[in-house]
Amino acid sequence: MDRQAANCCGARADCSGCEARPLALCGALDPADVMVMSSIAQPRKLAAGRQLFQEGDPADDVFTLTEGMLKLYKLMPDGRRQITGFMVPGDFIGLAYGQNYVYSAEAVTATAACRFKRSALLAKMVEYPELEHRLLSLASNELAAAQAQMLLLGRKSARERLASFLLGIAERRGIAEGEAMPLPMSRGDIADFLGLTIETVSRAFTIMRKERLIALPDKHSVTITDGDALRDAAGD
Amino acid sequence: MDRQAANCCGARADCSGCEARPLALCGALDPADVMVMSSIAQPRKLAAGRQLFQEGDPADDVFTLTEGMLKLYKLMPDGRRQITGFMVPGDFIGLAYGQNYVYSAEAVTATAACRFKRSALLAKMVEYPELEHRLLSLASNELAAAQAQMLLLGRKSARERLASFLLGIAERRGIAEGEAMPLPMSRGDIADFLGLTIETVSRAFTIMRKERLIALPDKHSVTITDGDALRDAAGD
DNA sequence: GGCCGGCATTGACCCACATCAATTTGGATG
DNA sequence: CATCCAAATTGATGTGGGTCAATGCCGGCC
């Protein structure tokens, strides 16, 4: 089973109906100028579990995620894995001025993304500096998130890590206390994001459920039932 | 002793002799245009141990480091600290599109930096898009470094962390095997950067010295004596 | 509806690193 | 040169989370 599902095309994108646009790179442009992006964008779909690219591949393309969720990760030769982020619609992927990708990207759920040739995007950025401006703003947000994650990985306990993780998702997704929140990634992915093992993540979920900080309607959703206590558990 | 040493001035910078320029933001400009930066740059000196700014302060200024070393860090309410990076001449500090700094910055050694009003820099970026381009390139390098650090913090052993740290500095500084490398930060700073305790860092140094991977001429220098073995110890 | 297989949970045990506690070292100061 | 003190090292002991192993759960498939 190595064929990719509904990938293909080479077709040009129709950005007019894109829901991710206001959030994403293209949101930097006047509505009238969005067509300049569609002229260089190639839509691309990816089934859950498939890779968008691998660490070390030549970084000729960059992407804007429009639907679904991707995970970015780095691997060590012995298989240890660190997930550096979960990407959601609007996120830009492939920023990096090196020749090659420095991490791998894999679909968590079925995803859709817009692919751009790096060279084409660079050319458009010369013409439309507001694109570069938006990209810098996306990059600096990512940097702030990366720094928060370093604090989490370097200094927080397992319990604090899980609490911070859940609060972070809820905030990013704008999900209120008492509302069910989708958690599409596996326990293994969460563990590799938080620098823990599957077993430790599972135990932390169980404890927090027993303490009524959260509820677990099923394995792929959480409800924050006591936001104050959860913030307390996050340690900051 | 709360007065700041030789800080002061409000004077305009003379960028013509700036050694950090080729590396830094200003290196993006034609030599003829560098004066546009000096017109908005304010030089600033900082003694070792002094803070440039604190997490939460209004982020009105941004900086380019020209001399010395700064550490950036985040604190938890109970005092746990994670250093997210050590900055060297050429590095840009204060990137972030929020209202407030999201980390603190403190001088490790005596430092010199160029301060810019964020608003003034933003204005110049409109006029000179190559400034924004350079900033994006600096940001994406920092992002790649942050991702490498997440792998280190989430998945590496104490020994691997220290080995990676030393190799990273040697590479950044262009220091060859057998050459003494300055290590201006304290063991405590190294510990807070690597997500370990002082004692564990100290033990790891001792072990690697006894194994002849490194030599420790004094507490603030290291020599990599067996680069291959050290790369091996770094795990990737 | 029953079977299968992958993911998640739970339990028992272990170990790398944290913590607590002395020393030792070395740079600053008079 | 002696004194002081903060930083670093070294040693003894504790523990949070990793490892290994068994069991449970659920969704897909015949």
Short mmCIF file of N, CA and C in Angstrom, two decimals, chain A residues 47-113:
data_model
loop_
_atom_site.label_atom_id
_atom_site.label_comp_id
_atom_site.label_asym_id
_atom_site.label_seq_id
_atom_site.Cartn_x
_atom_site.Cartn_y
_atom_site.Cartn_z
N ALA A 47 -3.67 11.61 3.42
CA ALA A 47 -4.42 10.77 4.34
C ALA A 47 -3.71 10.69 5.68
N ALA A 48 -4.46 10.39 6.74
CA ALA A 48 -3.88 10.24 8.08
C ALA A 48 -2.73 9.24 8.04
N GLY A 49 -1.64 9.60 8.70
CA GLY A 49 -0.51 8.70 8.80
C GLY A 49 0.52 8.85 7.68
N ARG A 50 0.19 9.61 6.65
CA ARG A 50 1.13 9.78 5.54
C ARG A 50 2.05 10.96 5.80
N GLN A 51 3.23 10.88 5.23
CA GLN A 51 4.21 11.94 5.43
C GLN A 51 4.12 13.01 4.35
N LEU A 52 4.23 14.25 4.78
CA LEU A 52 4.29 15.35 3.83
C LEU A 52 5.72 15.49 3.32
N PHE A 53 6.68 15.39 4.23
CA PHE A 53 8.09 15.34 3.87
C PHE A 53 8.86 14.81 5.06
N GLN A 54 10.13 14.49 4.80
CA GLN A 54 10.98 13.93 5.84
C GLN A 54 12.17 14.81 6.09
N GLU A 55 12.62 14.81 7.33
CA GLU A 55 13.86 15.50 7.69
C GLU A 55 14.95 15.09 6.70
N GLY A 56 15.65 16.07 6.18
CA GLY A 56 16.73 15.77 5.26
C GLY A 56 16.35 15.92 3.79
N ASP A 57 15.04 15.82 3.48
CA ASP A 57 14.61 16.03 2.10
C ASP A 57 14.96 17.45 1.65
N PRO A 58 15.27 17.62 0.37
CA PRO A 58 15.49 18.99 -0.11
C PRO A 58 14.24 19.82 0.09
N ALA A 59 14.42 21.00 0.64
CA ALA A 59 13.27 21.81 1.05
C ALA A 59 12.84 22.74 -0.08
N ASP A 60 12.35 22.17 -1.14
CA ASP A 60 11.96 22.98 -2.29
C ASP A 60 10.57 23.57 -2.15
N ASP A 61 9.75 22.92 -1.33
CA ASP A 61 8.36 23.36 -1.19
C ASP A 61 8.08 23.86 0.21
N VAL A 62 7.13 24.76 0.31
CA VAL A 62 6.59 25.17 1.60
C VAL A 62 5.07 25.01 1.53
N PHE A 63 4.42 25.02 2.68
CA PHE A 63 3.01 24.68 2.72
C PHE A 63 2.22 25.57 3.66
N THR A 64 0.98 25.74 3.35
CA THR A 64 0.02 26.30 4.29
C THR A 64 -1.03 25.23 4.54
N LEU A 65 -1.24 24.90 5.80
CA LEU A 65 -2.22 23.87 6.12
C LEU A 65 -3.62 24.47 6.08
N THR A 66 -4.53 23.80 5.38
CA THR A 66 -5.88 24.36 5.28
C THR A 66 -6.93 23.52 6.01
N GLU A 67 -6.65 22.22 6.17
CA GLU A 67 -7.62 21.35 6.85
C GLU A 67 -6.87 20.24 7.56
N GLY A 68 -7.38 19.81 8.72
CA GLY A 68 -6.81 18.67 9.40
C GLY A 68 -5.69 19.03 10.35
N MET A 69 -4.87 18.05 10.69
CA MET A 69 -3.77 18.28 11.63
C MET A 69 -2.52 17.53 11.19
N LEU A 70 -1.40 18.20 11.29
CA LEU A 70 -0.10 17.60 11.01
C LEU A 70 0.73 17.59 12.28
N LYS A 71 1.63 16.62 12.40
CA LYS A 71 2.63 16.70 13.46
C LYS A 71 4.00 16.87 12.83
N LEU A 72 4.83 17.71 13.45
CA LEU A 72 6.23 17.89 13.04
C LEU A 72 7.09 17.19 14.08
N TYR A 73 8.10 16.47 13.64
CA TYR A 73 8.92 15.75 14.62
C TYR A 73 10.34 15.55 14.14
N LYS A 74 11.21 15.34 15.10
CA LYS A 74 12.59 14.98 14.84
C LYS A 74 12.84 13.59 15.40
N LEU A 75 13.68 12.83 14.73
CA LEU A 75 14.00 11.47 15.16
C LEU A 75 15.48 11.37 15.50
N MET A 76 15.80 10.50 16.47
CA MET A 76 17.19 10.14 16.69
C MET A 76 17.44 8.81 16.00
N PRO A 77 18.71 8.50 15.73
CA PRO A 77 19.02 7.27 14.98
C PRO A 77 18.43 6.02 15.62
N ASP A 78 18.32 6.00 16.95
CA ASP A 78 17.80 4.81 17.63
C ASP A 78 16.27 4.83 17.72
N GLY A 79 15.63 5.80 17.12
CA GLY A 79 14.17 5.78 17.06
C GLY A 79 13.48 6.70 18.06
N ARG A 80 14.21 7.24 19.02
CA ARG A 80 13.58 8.20 19.92
C ARG A 80 13.03 9.35 19.09
N ARG A 81 11.88 9.84 19.49
CA ARG A 81 11.19 10.84 18.68
C ARG A 81 10.76 12.02 19.54
N GLN A 82 10.92 13.22 19.05
CA GLN A 82 10.35 14.39 19.72
C GLN A 82 9.44 15.10 18.74
N ILE A 83 8.18 15.20 19.09
CA ILE A 83 7.25 15.98 18.28
C ILE A 83 7.41 17.44 18.70
N THR A 84 7.68 18.31 17.73
CA THR A 84 7.95 19.71 18.07
C THR A 84 6.70 20.56 17.93
N GLY A 85 5.67 20.02 17.30
CA GLY A 85 4.45 20.79 17.21
C GLY A 85 3.35 20.08 16.46
N PHE A 86 2.12 20.42 16.80
CA PHE A 86 0.95 19.97 16.04
C PHE A 86 0.44 21.17 15.27
N MET A 87 0.31 21.03 13.96
CA MET A 87 -0.08 22.16 13.13
C MET A 87 -1.57 22.08 12.79
N VAL A 88 -2.20 23.24 12.81
CA VAL A 88 -3.63 23.32 12.50
C VAL A 88 -3.85 24.30 11.35
N PRO A 89 -5.06 24.33 10.79
CA PRO A 89 -5.30 25.20 9.63
C PRO A 89 -4.85 26.64 9.87
N GLY A 90 -4.14 27.17 8.89
CA GLY A 90 -3.58 28.51 9.00
C GLY A 90 -2.08 28.49 9.24
N ASP A 91 -1.59 27.38 9.82
CA ASP A 91 -0.15 27.31 10.11
C ASP A 91 0.66 27.16 8.82
N PHE A 92 1.84 27.72 8.86
CA PHE A 92 2.75 27.69 7.72
C PHE A 92 3.84 26.66 8.02
N ILE A 93 4.17 25.83 7.05
CA ILE A 93 5.11 24.74 7.29
C ILE A 93 6.26 24.81 6.29
N GLY A 94 7.47 24.72 6.79
CA GLY A 94 8.61 24.64 5.90
C GLY A 94 9.47 25.89 5.93
N LEU A 95 9.11 26.80 6.80
CA LEU A 95 9.96 27.96 7.04
C LEU A 95 11.33 27.42 7.42
N ALA A 96 12.35 27.96 6.84
CA ALA A 96 13.73 27.53 7.13
C ALA A 96 14.55 27.93 5.94
N TYR A 97 15.66 28.56 6.23
CA TYR A 97 16.44 29.04 5.13
C TYR A 97 17.54 28.08 4.73
N GLY A 98 17.47 26.85 5.24
CA GLY A 98 18.45 25.87 4.84
C GLY A 98 18.05 25.20 3.53
N GLN A 99 18.91 24.31 3.09
CA GLN A 99 18.69 23.55 1.86
C GLN A 99 17.67 22.44 2.10
N ASN A 100 17.65 21.93 3.31
CA ASN A 100 16.87 20.73 3.60
C ASN A 100 15.96 20.95 4.79
N TYR A 101 14.87 20.18 4.81
CA TYR A 101 13.99 20.23 5.98
C TYR A 101 14.76 19.73 7.20
N VAL A 102 14.49 20.34 8.35
CA VAL A 102 15.19 19.92 9.56
C VAL A 102 14.26 19.11 10.47
N TYR A 103 13.09 18.77 9.96
CA TYR A 103 12.17 17.92 10.70
C TYR A 103 11.26 17.22 9.69
N SER A 104 10.54 16.21 10.14
CA SER A 104 9.58 15.52 9.30
C SER A 104 8.18 16.00 9.61
N ALA A 105 7.29 15.85 8.65
CA ALA A 105 5.90 16.26 8.84
C ALA A 105 4.98 15.12 8.42
N GLU A 106 4.05 14.75 9.29
CA GLU A 106 3.15 13.62 9.02
C GLU A 106 1.73 14.00 9.40
N ALA A 107 0.78 13.53 8.61
CA ALA A 107 -0.62 13.85 8.87
C ALA A 107 -1.12 13.06 10.08
N VAL A 108 -1.76 13.75 11.02
CA VAL A 108 -2.40 13.10 12.17
C VAL A 108 -3.80 12.66 11.75
N THR A 109 -4.52 13.56 11.09
CA THR A 109 -5.82 13.26 10.50
C THR A 109 -5.69 13.51 9.00
N ALA A 110 -6.73 13.22 8.26
CA ALA A 110 -6.73 13.59 6.84
C ALA A 110 -6.54 15.10 6.76
N THR A 111 -5.64 15.54 5.90
CA THR A 111 -5.33 16.97 5.84
C THR A 111 -5.38 17.48 4.41
N ALA A 112 -5.50 18.78 4.30
CA ALA A 112 -5.36 19.45 3.01
C ALA A 112 -4.41 20.62 3.20
N ALA A 113 -3.54 20.81 2.26
CA ALA A 113 -2.55 21.88 2.35
C ALA A 113 -2.37 22.52 0.99
#
